[in-house]
Amino acid sequence: MYKPRVLLAAAALILLLVLIVSHASSDAHIREQLRVKQQHADELSDYVQQLAVEATSFTDESLPTPAQLCTNNTLTLAIVVPFRRRDEHLQVFLPWMRRHLLTEHAVRTQEWSKGKADPLKKPICRFAKFVVVEQADNLPFNRNWLLNIGARYAHETYAADVVALHDVDTLPMDGVSYLTVPPLPLQLSAELDRIGFIPASPHHTGGVNLLQYAQLVSVNGFSNELDDSAEGKNFFKRLQSVGWLHNAKVMNRPPVGEGRFFTLSSRFHNTHSKTIYDDSGLVKSIKGWFSNPLEDVVGPMQADGLSNARSNLKELVEVSEDTVLLRVVPQ
């Protein structure tokens, strides 16, 4: 006869094996669910890409710039787009954005004619340019650096008071406003189709941001050194450090329903982000992020950002009357 201890040990071993197999099966099931969801999201984005191409193929005329949209002031908007090897996206982005800006302007004009102007919303009356900044090398894609270069160029060349810092694969739906001066830096793309139009995590600042150029200067823009897995968090802390957040723990966003965007097909994502490793091989931007005090950001902020973003301009292309393309490489 088996001793009780032997039986108990055997039973425990069998139970452990069952749990391991069950856990592995559960993990496999979860992975399969995630794979199917991602496949569905990709298929939807492919479909949206096709619809967007068809919708914009009829209205591809550039805007006369600078476009004078009202006479209340001379506040000027430029839309800055970091770019590399996304031609399929750019071909949709430009006509889509032209249509969106003209539609927003028409709706606003109609509201004003009916005496419905909101006195708390300061209008932007001029549109300068789409400033597309292309990284013209094969180094890892550095979105932050391109945004710094593009925003500074837009301000110095076109006197842009307000800049929309805009991913090329992210397109606004009706209700998103670009033609109102944000009192605080604003993440416009708060609700994305890929996550069910649910507001993004509190610290997320990627996608599309609208802010006054002076506000960007006050935080020295974006870090030129961090990879894109941490760039948003760093920008959030920069805004937090100088009091540009209405709620210090959450990124400023438009009211629910006014920050809805859809994203174009990821099949055209050919960029590779900048990643920096320390001596131990860990990603510098991630290690210790959540334990780093705010003052750890404020110091480097003054030495790393808009003020020291350097580039060599390889080519300047007037794509159309309303669009300029800067091909740049690091200096």
XYZ file of C-alpha atoms in Angstrom:
331
model
C 0.000 0.000 0.000
C 1.090 3.562 -0.688
C 1.792 5.691 2.310
C -0.471 8.738 2.828
C 2.429 11.123 2.290
C 3.268 9.527 -1.046
C -0.369 9.756 -2.134
C -0.552 13.403 -1.093
C 2.659 14.207 -2.936
C 1.411 12.449 -6.056
C -1.907 14.277 -5.855
C -0.121 17.607 -5.412
C 2.112 16.862 -8.400
C -0.878 15.957 -10.562
C -2.686 19.132 -9.469
C 0.395 21.199 -10.268
C 0.643 19.654 -13.734
C -3.047 20.329 -14.344
C -2.610 23.958 -13.276
C 0.433 24.388 -15.528
C -1.365 22.910 -18.528
C -4.474 24.952 -17.737
C -2.417 28.155 -17.385
C -0.600 27.485 -20.651
C -3.903 26.812 -22.343
C -5.342 30.002 -20.857
C -2.322 32.016 -22.039
C -2.643 30.544 -25.510
C -6.339 31.414 -25.550
C -5.640 35.002 -24.482
C -2.901 35.338 -27.104
C -5.272 34.029 -29.761
C -7.967 36.499 -28.674
C -5.479 39.361 -28.854
C -4.296 38.177 -32.275
C -7.858 38.079 -33.605
C -8.638 41.531 -32.164
C -5.473 42.968 -33.719
C -6.345 41.360 -37.045
C -9.820 42.900 -36.901
C -8.336 46.308 -36.028
C -5.900 46.049 -38.950
C -8.680 45.020 -41.328
C -10.792 47.958 -40.155
C -7.868 50.359 -40.641
C -7.311 48.985 -44.151
C -10.984 49.604 -44.899
C -10.858 53.098 -43.419
C -7.731 53.812 -45.486
C -9.615 52.807 -48.631
C -12.641 54.924 -47.707
C -10.434 57.914 -46.878
C -8.649 57.643 -50.231
C -11.981 57.588 -52.060
C -13.442 60.418 -49.965
C -10.480 62.721 -50.535
C -9.920 61.954 -54.209
C -12.600 64.488 -55.170
C -11.215 67.423 -53.164
C -7.474 67.690 -53.492
C -7.116 71.404 -54.153
C -4.637 73.166 -51.892
C -5.665 76.102 -49.765
C -4.484 79.605 -50.717
C -2.065 80.475 -47.936
C -1.853 82.290 -45.740
C -5.589 81.642 -45.588
C -7.450 84.512 -43.926
C -10.379 82.805 -42.208
C -11.687 85.754 -40.205
C -10.792 89.357 -39.363
C -10.954 89.219 -35.573
C -7.167 88.892 -35.203
C -3.995 87.747 -36.954
C -3.418 84.622 -34.859
C -1.901 82.018 -37.163
C -2.024 78.214 -37.164
C 0.520 75.840 -38.712
C 0.157 72.070 -38.769
C 3.480 70.270 -38.247
C 3.783 66.666 -39.428
C 6.776 64.408 -38.622
C 7.310 62.128 -41.585
C 9.280 59.348 -43.218
C 8.198 56.808 -45.832
C 4.470 57.330 -45.253
C 3.508 58.535 -48.745
C 0.256 56.554 -48.741
C -0.742 58.282 -45.515
C 0.304 61.761 -46.638
C -1.717 61.438 -49.848
C -4.827 60.996 -47.693
C -3.838 63.300 -44.836
C -3.492 66.548 -46.787
C -6.855 66.559 -48.613
C -8.600 65.234 -45.502
C -7.212 68.046 -43.379
C -8.045 70.690 -45.993
C -11.632 69.502 -46.044
C -11.771 69.422 -42.240
C -10.407 72.962 -41.813
C -12.772 74.391 -44.430
C -15.741 72.585 -42.875
C -14.849 73.816 -39.392
C -14.479 77.356 -40.720
C -17.865 77.165 -42.500
C -19.629 75.891 -39.372
C -17.991 78.589 -37.258
C -18.970 81.323 -39.726
C -22.556 80.098 -39.705
C -22.645 80.150 -35.897
C -21.261 83.691 -35.849
C -23.878 84.838 -38.364
C -26.545 83.595 -35.973
C -24.969 85.370 -33.011
C -23.820 82.119 -31.430
C -20.147 82.971 -31.047
C -18.713 81.681 -27.772
C -16.904 84.632 -26.117
C -14.708 82.190 -24.188
C -13.294 80.699 -27.388
C -10.635 82.860 -29.012
C -10.618 82.215 -32.770
C -7.585 81.511 -34.918
C -8.070 83.605 -38.037
C -5.188 82.563 -40.289
C -3.860 79.243 -41.535
C -0.202 79.344 -42.583
C 0.973 75.983 -43.901
C 1.224 72.267 -43.488
C 4.870 71.853 -42.501
C 5.909 68.273 -43.241
C 9.309 67.472 -41.737
C 10.920 64.414 -43.283
C 13.825 62.620 -41.642
C 16.035 61.991 -44.673
C 18.336 59.280 -43.343
C 18.192 55.642 -42.271
C 18.744 56.262 -38.580
C 15.977 55.316 -36.125
C 12.980 57.612 -36.548
C 13.083 60.528 -34.084
C 9.588 62.013 -33.889
C 10.422 64.429 -31.058
C 13.331 66.021 -32.891
C 11.256 66.438 -36.061
C 8.469 68.140 -34.096
C 10.972 70.562 -32.571
C 12.486 71.375 -35.981
C 9.087 71.781 -37.631
C 7.488 73.893 -34.913
C 10.437 76.292 -34.812
C 10.452 76.589 -38.610
C 6.702 77.297 -38.658
C 7.085 80.045 -36.076
C 10.168 81.678 -37.597
C 9.040 81.417 -41.230
C 5.275 81.863 -41.040
C 4.862 83.598 -37.660
C 2.744 80.702 -36.396
C 1.334 81.549 -32.966
C -0.380 78.164 -32.610
C 0.923 74.788 -33.791
C -0.863 71.494 -34.263
C 1.714 68.729 -33.856
C 0.166 65.973 -35.904
C 0.845 62.311 -36.703
C 0.259 61.680 -40.400
C -1.809 58.533 -39.843
C -4.303 60.132 -37.443
C -7.313 61.898 -38.972
C -9.962 63.978 -37.167
C -13.662 63.270 -37.217
C -16.363 65.940 -37.157
C -16.349 67.988 -33.971
C -12.567 68.272 -33.590
C -11.551 71.938 -33.481
C -8.250 73.314 -34.774
C -9.335 76.940 -35.150
C -9.669 77.929 -31.492
C -6.700 79.080 -29.416
C -6.163 76.546 -26.615
C -5.690 78.316 -23.265
C -3.638 75.281 -22.197
C -1.746 72.722 -24.316
C -4.357 70.276 -25.558
C -4.148 66.683 -26.739
C -6.754 66.736 -29.489
C -6.575 63.010 -30.271
C -7.991 61.849 -26.956
C -10.346 59.215 -28.408
C -8.973 56.829 -31.029
C -10.900 54.272 -33.053
C -8.306 51.582 -32.345
C -9.122 51.645 -28.639
C -12.862 51.982 -29.075
C -12.893 55.795 -28.755
C -12.118 55.419 -25.059
C -10.021 58.279 -23.605
C -6.340 57.393 -23.547
C -4.325 56.839 -20.371
C -4.005 59.989 -18.211
C -0.338 60.692 -19.056
C -0.574 59.962 -22.777
C 0.306 62.952 -24.990
C 0.935 61.348 -28.380
C -0.987 61.602 -31.627
C -2.155 65.185 -32.102
C -1.437 68.133 -29.810
C -2.590 71.732 -30.229
C -0.802 74.466 -28.304
C 0.487 77.995 -28.466
C 4.083 78.242 -29.638
C 4.954 80.256 -26.522
C 3.748 77.335 -24.410
C 5.997 74.967 -26.351
C 8.950 77.306 -25.779
C 8.226 77.454 -22.042
C 8.865 73.700 -21.706
C 11.677 73.725 -24.306
C 9.634 71.554 -26.634
C 10.262 67.818 -26.660
C 13.276 65.801 -25.624
C 15.476 65.045 -28.628
C 16.965 62.027 -26.868
C 14.110 59.821 -25.670
C 12.607 57.026 -27.728
C 8.908 57.217 -28.531
C 7.920 54.745 -25.813
C 8.701 57.488 -23.293
C 8.459 60.708 -25.309
C 4.823 61.292 -24.336
C 5.451 60.744 -20.647
C 8.388 63.130 -20.724
C 6.336 65.804 -22.471
C 3.592 65.301 -19.892
C 6.088 65.907 -17.079
C 7.415 68.995 -18.831
C 3.911 70.440 -19.005
C 3.296 69.412 -15.416
C 6.510 71.054 -14.204
C 5.476 74.546 -15.366
C 1.789 74.310 -14.484
C 0.302 73.847 -17.951
C -2.076 71.084 -16.818
C -5.577 71.862 -15.568
C -5.368 68.690 -13.490
C -1.762 67.904 -12.583
C -2.361 64.161 -13.000
C -4.159 64.166 -16.363
C -3.306 65.540 -19.810
C -5.564 68.378 -20.993
C -8.160 67.096 -23.462
C -11.289 68.362 -25.216
C -14.735 67.366 -23.928
C -15.702 63.752 -24.635
C -16.856 63.460 -28.229
C -14.701 66.343 -29.483
C -11.427 64.421 -29.662
C -12.433 61.528 -31.909
C -9.884 60.400 -34.513
C -9.362 57.349 -36.656
C -6.018 55.914 -37.654
C -4.928 54.784 -41.091
C -3.672 51.324 -41.962
C -0.562 50.198 -40.091
C 0.605 48.355 -43.224
C 2.313 51.592 -44.227
C 4.285 52.011 -40.997
C 7.867 51.836 -42.216
C 9.496 54.015 -39.581
C 11.580 52.792 -36.692
C 11.689 54.754 -33.481
C 14.712 56.046 -31.654
C 15.769 53.818 -28.742
C 18.688 54.635 -26.454
C 20.293 52.044 -24.179
C 22.464 52.594 -21.135
C 25.526 50.496 -20.172
C 23.367 47.730 -18.689
C 21.389 47.348 -21.896
C 18.178 48.740 -20.463
C 16.218 51.339 -22.345
C 17.259 54.616 -20.731
C 13.905 56.261 -21.215
C 11.953 53.474 -19.473
C 14.185 52.526 -16.550
C 12.948 54.040 -13.334
C 10.391 56.207 -15.100
C 7.617 55.912 -12.551
C 9.977 56.406 -9.619
C 11.720 59.462 -11.042
C 10.747 62.647 -9.213
C 9.587 65.631 -11.222
C 12.792 67.544 -10.601
C 14.684 64.868 -12.576
C 12.859 66.130 -15.658
C 13.071 69.862 -15.016
C 16.891 69.917 -15.040
C 17.501 68.100 -18.350
C 14.519 69.918 -19.862
C 16.534 73.118 -20.233
C 19.424 71.370 -21.997
C 17.472 68.963 -24.192
C 14.696 70.139 -26.445
C 13.532 72.869 -28.795
C 16.434 75.215 -28.042
C 19.132 72.726 -29.060
C 17.378 70.783 -31.830
C 19.854 70.989 -34.708
C 19.472 69.877 -38.306
C 20.877 70.255 -41.797
C 18.295 71.050 -44.450
C 18.953 68.760 -47.424
C 16.003 69.945 -49.485
C 12.992 72.241 -49.248
C 10.087 71.250 -51.475
C 6.996 73.369 -52.106
C 4.614 70.446 -52.427
C 1.657 72.743 -53.069
C 0.531 76.243 -52.212
C -0.368 75.201 -48.666
C 2.307 72.549 -47.999
C 6.057 72.688 -47.560
C 8.275 69.628 -47.112
C 11.580 69.926 -45.242
C 14.024 67.068 -45.754
C 16.406 67.168 -42.809
C 19.198 65.177 -41.220
C 20.830 65.635 -37.804
C 23.582 68.226 -37.697
